[in-house]
Coordinates of C-alpha atoms in Angstrom, one line a residue:
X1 CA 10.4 -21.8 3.8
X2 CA 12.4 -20.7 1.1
X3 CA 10.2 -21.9 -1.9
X4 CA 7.0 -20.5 0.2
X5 CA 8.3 -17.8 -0.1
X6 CA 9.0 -17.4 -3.8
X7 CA 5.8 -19.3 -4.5
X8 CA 4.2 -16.7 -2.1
X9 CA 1.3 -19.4 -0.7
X10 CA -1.0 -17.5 1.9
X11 CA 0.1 -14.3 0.7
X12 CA -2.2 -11.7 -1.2
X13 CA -1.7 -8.5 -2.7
X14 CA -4.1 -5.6 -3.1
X15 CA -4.1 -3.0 -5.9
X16 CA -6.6 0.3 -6.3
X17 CA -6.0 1.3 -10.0
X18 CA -7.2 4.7 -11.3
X19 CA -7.5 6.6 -14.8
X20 CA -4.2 6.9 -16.5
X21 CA -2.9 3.8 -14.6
X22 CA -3.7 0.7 -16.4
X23 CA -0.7 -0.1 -18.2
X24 CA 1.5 0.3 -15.4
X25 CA -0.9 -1.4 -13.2
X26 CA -0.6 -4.4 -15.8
X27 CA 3.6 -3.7 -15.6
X28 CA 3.4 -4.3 -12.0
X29 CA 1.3 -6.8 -11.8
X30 CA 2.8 -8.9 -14.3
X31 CA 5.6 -8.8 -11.6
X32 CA 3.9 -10.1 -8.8
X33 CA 2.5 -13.3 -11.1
X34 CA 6.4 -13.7 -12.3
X35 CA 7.8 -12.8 -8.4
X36 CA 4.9 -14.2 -6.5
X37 CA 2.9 -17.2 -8.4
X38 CA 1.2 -18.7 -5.6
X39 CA 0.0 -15.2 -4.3
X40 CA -3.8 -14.2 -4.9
X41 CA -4.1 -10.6 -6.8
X42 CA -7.1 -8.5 -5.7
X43 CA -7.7 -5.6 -8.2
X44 CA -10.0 -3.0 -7.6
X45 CA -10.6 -0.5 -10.7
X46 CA -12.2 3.1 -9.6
X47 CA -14.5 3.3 -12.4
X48 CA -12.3 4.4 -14.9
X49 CA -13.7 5.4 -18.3
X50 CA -10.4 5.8 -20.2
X51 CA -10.0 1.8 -20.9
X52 CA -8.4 0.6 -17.9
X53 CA -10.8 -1.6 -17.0
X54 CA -11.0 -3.7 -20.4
X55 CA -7.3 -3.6 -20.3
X56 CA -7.6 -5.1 -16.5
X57 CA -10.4 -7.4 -17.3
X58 CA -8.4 -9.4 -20.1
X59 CA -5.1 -9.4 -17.6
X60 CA -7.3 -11.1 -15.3
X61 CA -9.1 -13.5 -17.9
X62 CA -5.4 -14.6 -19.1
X63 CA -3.4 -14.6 -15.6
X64 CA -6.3 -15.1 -12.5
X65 CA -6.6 -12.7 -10.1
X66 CA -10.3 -10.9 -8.7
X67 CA -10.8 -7.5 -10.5
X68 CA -13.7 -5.4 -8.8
X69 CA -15.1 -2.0 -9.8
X70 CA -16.4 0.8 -7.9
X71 CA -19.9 1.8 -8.5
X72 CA -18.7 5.4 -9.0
X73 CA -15.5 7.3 -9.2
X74 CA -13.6 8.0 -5.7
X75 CA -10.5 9.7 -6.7
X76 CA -7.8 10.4 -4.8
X77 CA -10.1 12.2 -1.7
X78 CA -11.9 8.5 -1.8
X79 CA -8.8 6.0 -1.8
X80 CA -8.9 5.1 1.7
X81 CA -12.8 4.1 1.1
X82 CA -11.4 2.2 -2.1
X83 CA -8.5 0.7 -0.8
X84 CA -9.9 -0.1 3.1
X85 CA -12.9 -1.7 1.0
X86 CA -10.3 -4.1 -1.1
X87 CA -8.9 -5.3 1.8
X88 CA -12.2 -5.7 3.5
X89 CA -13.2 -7.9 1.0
X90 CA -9.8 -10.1 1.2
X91 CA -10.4 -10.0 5.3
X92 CA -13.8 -11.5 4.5
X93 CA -13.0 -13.9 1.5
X94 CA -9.4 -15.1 2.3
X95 CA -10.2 -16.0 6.5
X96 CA -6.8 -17.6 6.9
X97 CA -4.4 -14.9 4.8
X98 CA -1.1 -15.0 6.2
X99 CA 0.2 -11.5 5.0
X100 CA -2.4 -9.1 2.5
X101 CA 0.4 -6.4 0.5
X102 CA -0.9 -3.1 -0.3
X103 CA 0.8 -2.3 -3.2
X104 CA 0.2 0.9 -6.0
X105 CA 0.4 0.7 -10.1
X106 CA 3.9 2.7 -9.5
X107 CA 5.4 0.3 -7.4
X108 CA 8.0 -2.0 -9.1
X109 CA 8.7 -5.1 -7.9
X110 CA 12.0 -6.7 -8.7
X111 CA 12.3 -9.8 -6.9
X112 CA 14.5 -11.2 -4.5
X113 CA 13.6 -11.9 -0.7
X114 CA 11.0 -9.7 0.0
X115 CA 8.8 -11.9 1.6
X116 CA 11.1 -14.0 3.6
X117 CA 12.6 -10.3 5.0
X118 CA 8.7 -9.7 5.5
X119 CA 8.1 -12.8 7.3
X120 CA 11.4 -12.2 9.4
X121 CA 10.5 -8.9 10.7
X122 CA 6.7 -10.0 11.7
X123 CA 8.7 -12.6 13.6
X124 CA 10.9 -10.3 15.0
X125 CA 8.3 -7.9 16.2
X126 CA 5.0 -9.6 15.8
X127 CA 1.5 -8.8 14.2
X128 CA 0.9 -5.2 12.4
X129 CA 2.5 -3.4 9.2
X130 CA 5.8 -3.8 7.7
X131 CA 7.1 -1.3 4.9
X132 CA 8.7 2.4 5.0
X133 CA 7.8 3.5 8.6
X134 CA 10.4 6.0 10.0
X135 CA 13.1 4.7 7.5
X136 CA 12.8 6.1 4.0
X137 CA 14.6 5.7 0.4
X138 CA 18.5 5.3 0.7
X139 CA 17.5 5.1 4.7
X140 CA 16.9 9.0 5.0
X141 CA 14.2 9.5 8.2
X142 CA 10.5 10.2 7.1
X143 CA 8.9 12.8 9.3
X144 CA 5.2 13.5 10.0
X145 CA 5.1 16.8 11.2
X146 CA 2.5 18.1 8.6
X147 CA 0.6 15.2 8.7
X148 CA 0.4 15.7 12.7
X149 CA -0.7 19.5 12.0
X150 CA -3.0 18.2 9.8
X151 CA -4.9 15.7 12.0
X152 CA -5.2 18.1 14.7
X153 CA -6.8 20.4 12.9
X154 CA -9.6 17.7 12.2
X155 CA -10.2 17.9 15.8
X156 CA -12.3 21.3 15.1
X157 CA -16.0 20.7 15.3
X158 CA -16.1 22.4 11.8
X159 CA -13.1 22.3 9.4
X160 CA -11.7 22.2 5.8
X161 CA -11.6 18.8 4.0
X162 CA -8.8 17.5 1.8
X163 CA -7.2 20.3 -0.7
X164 CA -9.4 22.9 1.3
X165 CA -12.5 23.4 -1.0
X166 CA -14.7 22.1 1.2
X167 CA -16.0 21.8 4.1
X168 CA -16.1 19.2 6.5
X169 CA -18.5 19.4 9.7
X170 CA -18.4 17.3 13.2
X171 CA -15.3 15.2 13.8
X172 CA -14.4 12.5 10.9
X173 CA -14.7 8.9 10.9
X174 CA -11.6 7.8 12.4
X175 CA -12.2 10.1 15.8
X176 CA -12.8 7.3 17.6
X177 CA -10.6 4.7 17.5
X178 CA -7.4 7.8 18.7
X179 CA -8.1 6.9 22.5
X180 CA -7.3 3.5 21.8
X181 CA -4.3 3.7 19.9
X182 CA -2.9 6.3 21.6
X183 CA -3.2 3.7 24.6
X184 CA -0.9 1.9 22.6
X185 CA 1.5 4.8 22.1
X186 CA 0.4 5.8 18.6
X187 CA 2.2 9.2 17.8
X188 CA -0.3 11.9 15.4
X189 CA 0.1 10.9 11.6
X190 CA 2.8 8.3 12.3
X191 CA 2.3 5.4 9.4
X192 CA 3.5 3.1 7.0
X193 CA 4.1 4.8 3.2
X194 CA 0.7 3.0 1.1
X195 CA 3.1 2.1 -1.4
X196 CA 4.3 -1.0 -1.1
X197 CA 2.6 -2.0 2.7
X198 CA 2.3 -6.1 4.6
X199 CA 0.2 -5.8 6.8
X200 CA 0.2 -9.5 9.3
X201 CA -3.1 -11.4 8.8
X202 CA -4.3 -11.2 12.4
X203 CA -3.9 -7.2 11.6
X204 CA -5.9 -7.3 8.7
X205 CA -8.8 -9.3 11.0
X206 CA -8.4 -7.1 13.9
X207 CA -9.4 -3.8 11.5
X208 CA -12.0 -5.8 9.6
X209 CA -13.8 -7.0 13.2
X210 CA -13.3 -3.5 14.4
X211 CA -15.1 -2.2 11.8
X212 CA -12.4 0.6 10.7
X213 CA -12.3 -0.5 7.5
X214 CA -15.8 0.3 7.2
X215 CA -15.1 4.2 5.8
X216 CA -18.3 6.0 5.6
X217 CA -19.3 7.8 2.1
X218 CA -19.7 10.6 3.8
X219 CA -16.7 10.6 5.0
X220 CA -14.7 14.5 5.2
X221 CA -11.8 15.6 6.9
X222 CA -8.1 17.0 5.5
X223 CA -6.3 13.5 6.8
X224 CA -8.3 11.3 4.3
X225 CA -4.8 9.3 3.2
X226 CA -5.2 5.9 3.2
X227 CA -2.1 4.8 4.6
X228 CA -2.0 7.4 7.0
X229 CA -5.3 6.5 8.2
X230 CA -4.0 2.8 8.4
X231 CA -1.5 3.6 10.5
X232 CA -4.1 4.7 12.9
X233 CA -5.7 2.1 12.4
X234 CA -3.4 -0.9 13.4
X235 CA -2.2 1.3 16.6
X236 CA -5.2 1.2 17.6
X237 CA -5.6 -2.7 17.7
X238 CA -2.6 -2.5 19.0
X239 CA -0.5 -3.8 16.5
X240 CA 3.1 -2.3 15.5
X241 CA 3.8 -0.1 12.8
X242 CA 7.2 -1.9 11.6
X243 CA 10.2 -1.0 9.7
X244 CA 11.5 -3.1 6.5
X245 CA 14.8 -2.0 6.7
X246 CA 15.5 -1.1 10.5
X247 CA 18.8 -2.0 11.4
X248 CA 19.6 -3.5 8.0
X249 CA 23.3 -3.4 6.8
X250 CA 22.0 -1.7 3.2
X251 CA 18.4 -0.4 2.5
X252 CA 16.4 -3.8 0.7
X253 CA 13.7 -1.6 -1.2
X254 CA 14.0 2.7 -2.4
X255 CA 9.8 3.4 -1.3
X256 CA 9.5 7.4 -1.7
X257 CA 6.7 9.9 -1.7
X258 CA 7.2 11.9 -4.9
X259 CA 9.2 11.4 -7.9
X260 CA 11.5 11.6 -9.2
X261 CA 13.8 8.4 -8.0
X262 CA 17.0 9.8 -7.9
X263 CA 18.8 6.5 -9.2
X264 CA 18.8 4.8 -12.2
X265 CA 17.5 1.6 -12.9
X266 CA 20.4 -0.4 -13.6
X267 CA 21.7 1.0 -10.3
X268 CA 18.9 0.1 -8.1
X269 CA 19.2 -3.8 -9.8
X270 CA 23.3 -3.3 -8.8
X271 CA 22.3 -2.0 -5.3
X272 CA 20.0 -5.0 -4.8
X273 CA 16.8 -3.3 -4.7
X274 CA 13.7 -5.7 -4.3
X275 CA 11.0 -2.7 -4.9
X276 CA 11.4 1.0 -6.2
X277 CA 8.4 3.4 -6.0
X278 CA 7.4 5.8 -7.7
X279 CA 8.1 4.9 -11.4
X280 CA 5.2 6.9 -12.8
X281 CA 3.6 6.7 -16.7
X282 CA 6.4 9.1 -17.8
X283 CA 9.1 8.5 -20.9
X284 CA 11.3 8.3 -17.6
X285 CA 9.7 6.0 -16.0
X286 CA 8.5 3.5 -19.1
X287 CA 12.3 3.4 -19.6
X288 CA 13.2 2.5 -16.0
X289 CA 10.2 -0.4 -16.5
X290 CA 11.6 -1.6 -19.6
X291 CA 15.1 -2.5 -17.5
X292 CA 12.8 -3.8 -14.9
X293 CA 11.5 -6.2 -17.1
X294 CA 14.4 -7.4 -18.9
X295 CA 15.5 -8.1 -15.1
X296 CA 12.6 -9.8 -14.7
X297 CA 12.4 -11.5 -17.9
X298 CA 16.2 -13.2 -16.5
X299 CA 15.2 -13.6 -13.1
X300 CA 12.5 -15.5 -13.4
X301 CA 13.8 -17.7 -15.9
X302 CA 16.9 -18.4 -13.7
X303 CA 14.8 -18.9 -10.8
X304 CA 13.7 -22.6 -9.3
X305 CA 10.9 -23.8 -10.0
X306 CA 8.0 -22.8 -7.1
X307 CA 6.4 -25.3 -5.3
X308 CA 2.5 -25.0 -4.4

């Protein structure tokens, strides 16, 4: 168990990259190939225009991984379409995936026992997602309440869509699959934070067979988040929505909304931190990647040797 683990076998992890992220993107996913060797990397590029995608394409020419490319620019009103469509494709091309992780260019991986913590709390609590649910960086409670508000309004026959500059018309997409997962005691904009999320592989098939992952072009509505949407999503198949770090002794990874993280990087390698989000394309956060990966550059090298 322990080198399937660090090797990562069954495992594969799903990345969206837009303008303006490629060089983190290739920061962070030079730490899954150094963290996670045995893990598949699934790379969709949103039709950038900036060069992000030659910079992806010759990562994935020297390391492996599948890089795919929207036909047209989604943006951030169009991730849950870009990122429900990755996993889609893993769902379809990857039958047998153990766990697929959701992971963003701002996420920093640093190591450690993340999977086998992963693994252990599937275990614990079976099939469905595993990440920040209701406990958040340094263990502070995440609340919903706006995100609630939000969804509610989307109940209106006619409405505002996301940012409010346009208008959406008839209910959204993701309408239908509410009576089932509040069956299953899904609480209004409850979810797992898109940053760093594992979802079980019998979750993953569930969405893909129940077609959620399908998100219409069309698609309007002021809750248009992707992981919030996922969140109703797995309810709904009635799957759990699952904490990382519930009832752990100290927090395992610092996963937070905005930035700026509040710690240094030398402290979160001290505190034991296995993943730290967000650590944007910033002077601030380059530094805090170039102490990540020293640390990886040492871990790594000190590690055992993975077994396929």
């Amino acid at each position: 168990m322990e080198a399937r683990a660090l090797n990562g076998s069954g495992v594969a992890f799903a990345m969206a990259v837009g303008p303006g992220e490629g060089r983190i993107a290739l920061d962070t996913l030079e730490s899954v190939a150094a963290f996670f060797p045995g893990a598949s990397r699934w790379i969709l590029d949103d039709h950038t225009s900036d060069g992000t995608y030659p910079m992806l394409e010759q990562w994935v020419a020297t390391n492996g991984g599948h890089l795919l490319r929207n036909p047209a620019h989604r943006g951030y009103r169009g991730i849950a379409a870009s990122s429900f469509g990755l996993l889609q494709t893993i769902a379809r091309q990857e039958p047998a995936v153990e766990i697929a992780i959701k992971i963003d260019p701002d996420t920093c991986l640093l190591g450690g026992d993340l999977l086998e913590r992963i693994r252990a709390r599937f275990a614990q609590s079976g099939p469905g997602i595993v990440g920040a649910f209701r406990v958040g960086a340094g263990g502070r409670p995440r609340v919903f309440g706006h995100i609630r508000r939000n969804m509610l309004i989307d109940f209106l026959p006619v409405g505002p869509h996301k940012t409010w500059r346009a208008v959406r018309v008839g209910w959204p997409y993701w309408a239908r699959y509410i009576p089932a997962a509040r069956r299953h005691g899904y609480v209004f904009g409850e979810h797992v934070l898109g940053a760093l999320a594992a979802i079980h592989g019998d979750t993953l098939r569930a969405l893909a067979a129940s077609e959620f992952l399908a998100v219409p072009d069309d698609f309007r509505a002021l809750t248009v988040q992707m992981d919030v949407l996922l969140g109703l999503g797995v309810r709904a198949a009635g799957h759990r929505l699952i904490d990382l770090d519930e009832g752990a002794a100290a927090p395992s990874v610092w996963l937070q909304f905005l930035p700026p993280v509040p710690l240094g990087a030398d402290a979160l390698i001290t505190r034991g931190i296995l993943a730290v989000h967000p650590v944007k394309a910033t002077p601030e956060g380059d530094a805090m990647r170039e102490v990540f990966a020293r640390h990886r550059e040492l871990t790594a090298a000190a590690a055992p040797l993975a077994i396929s």
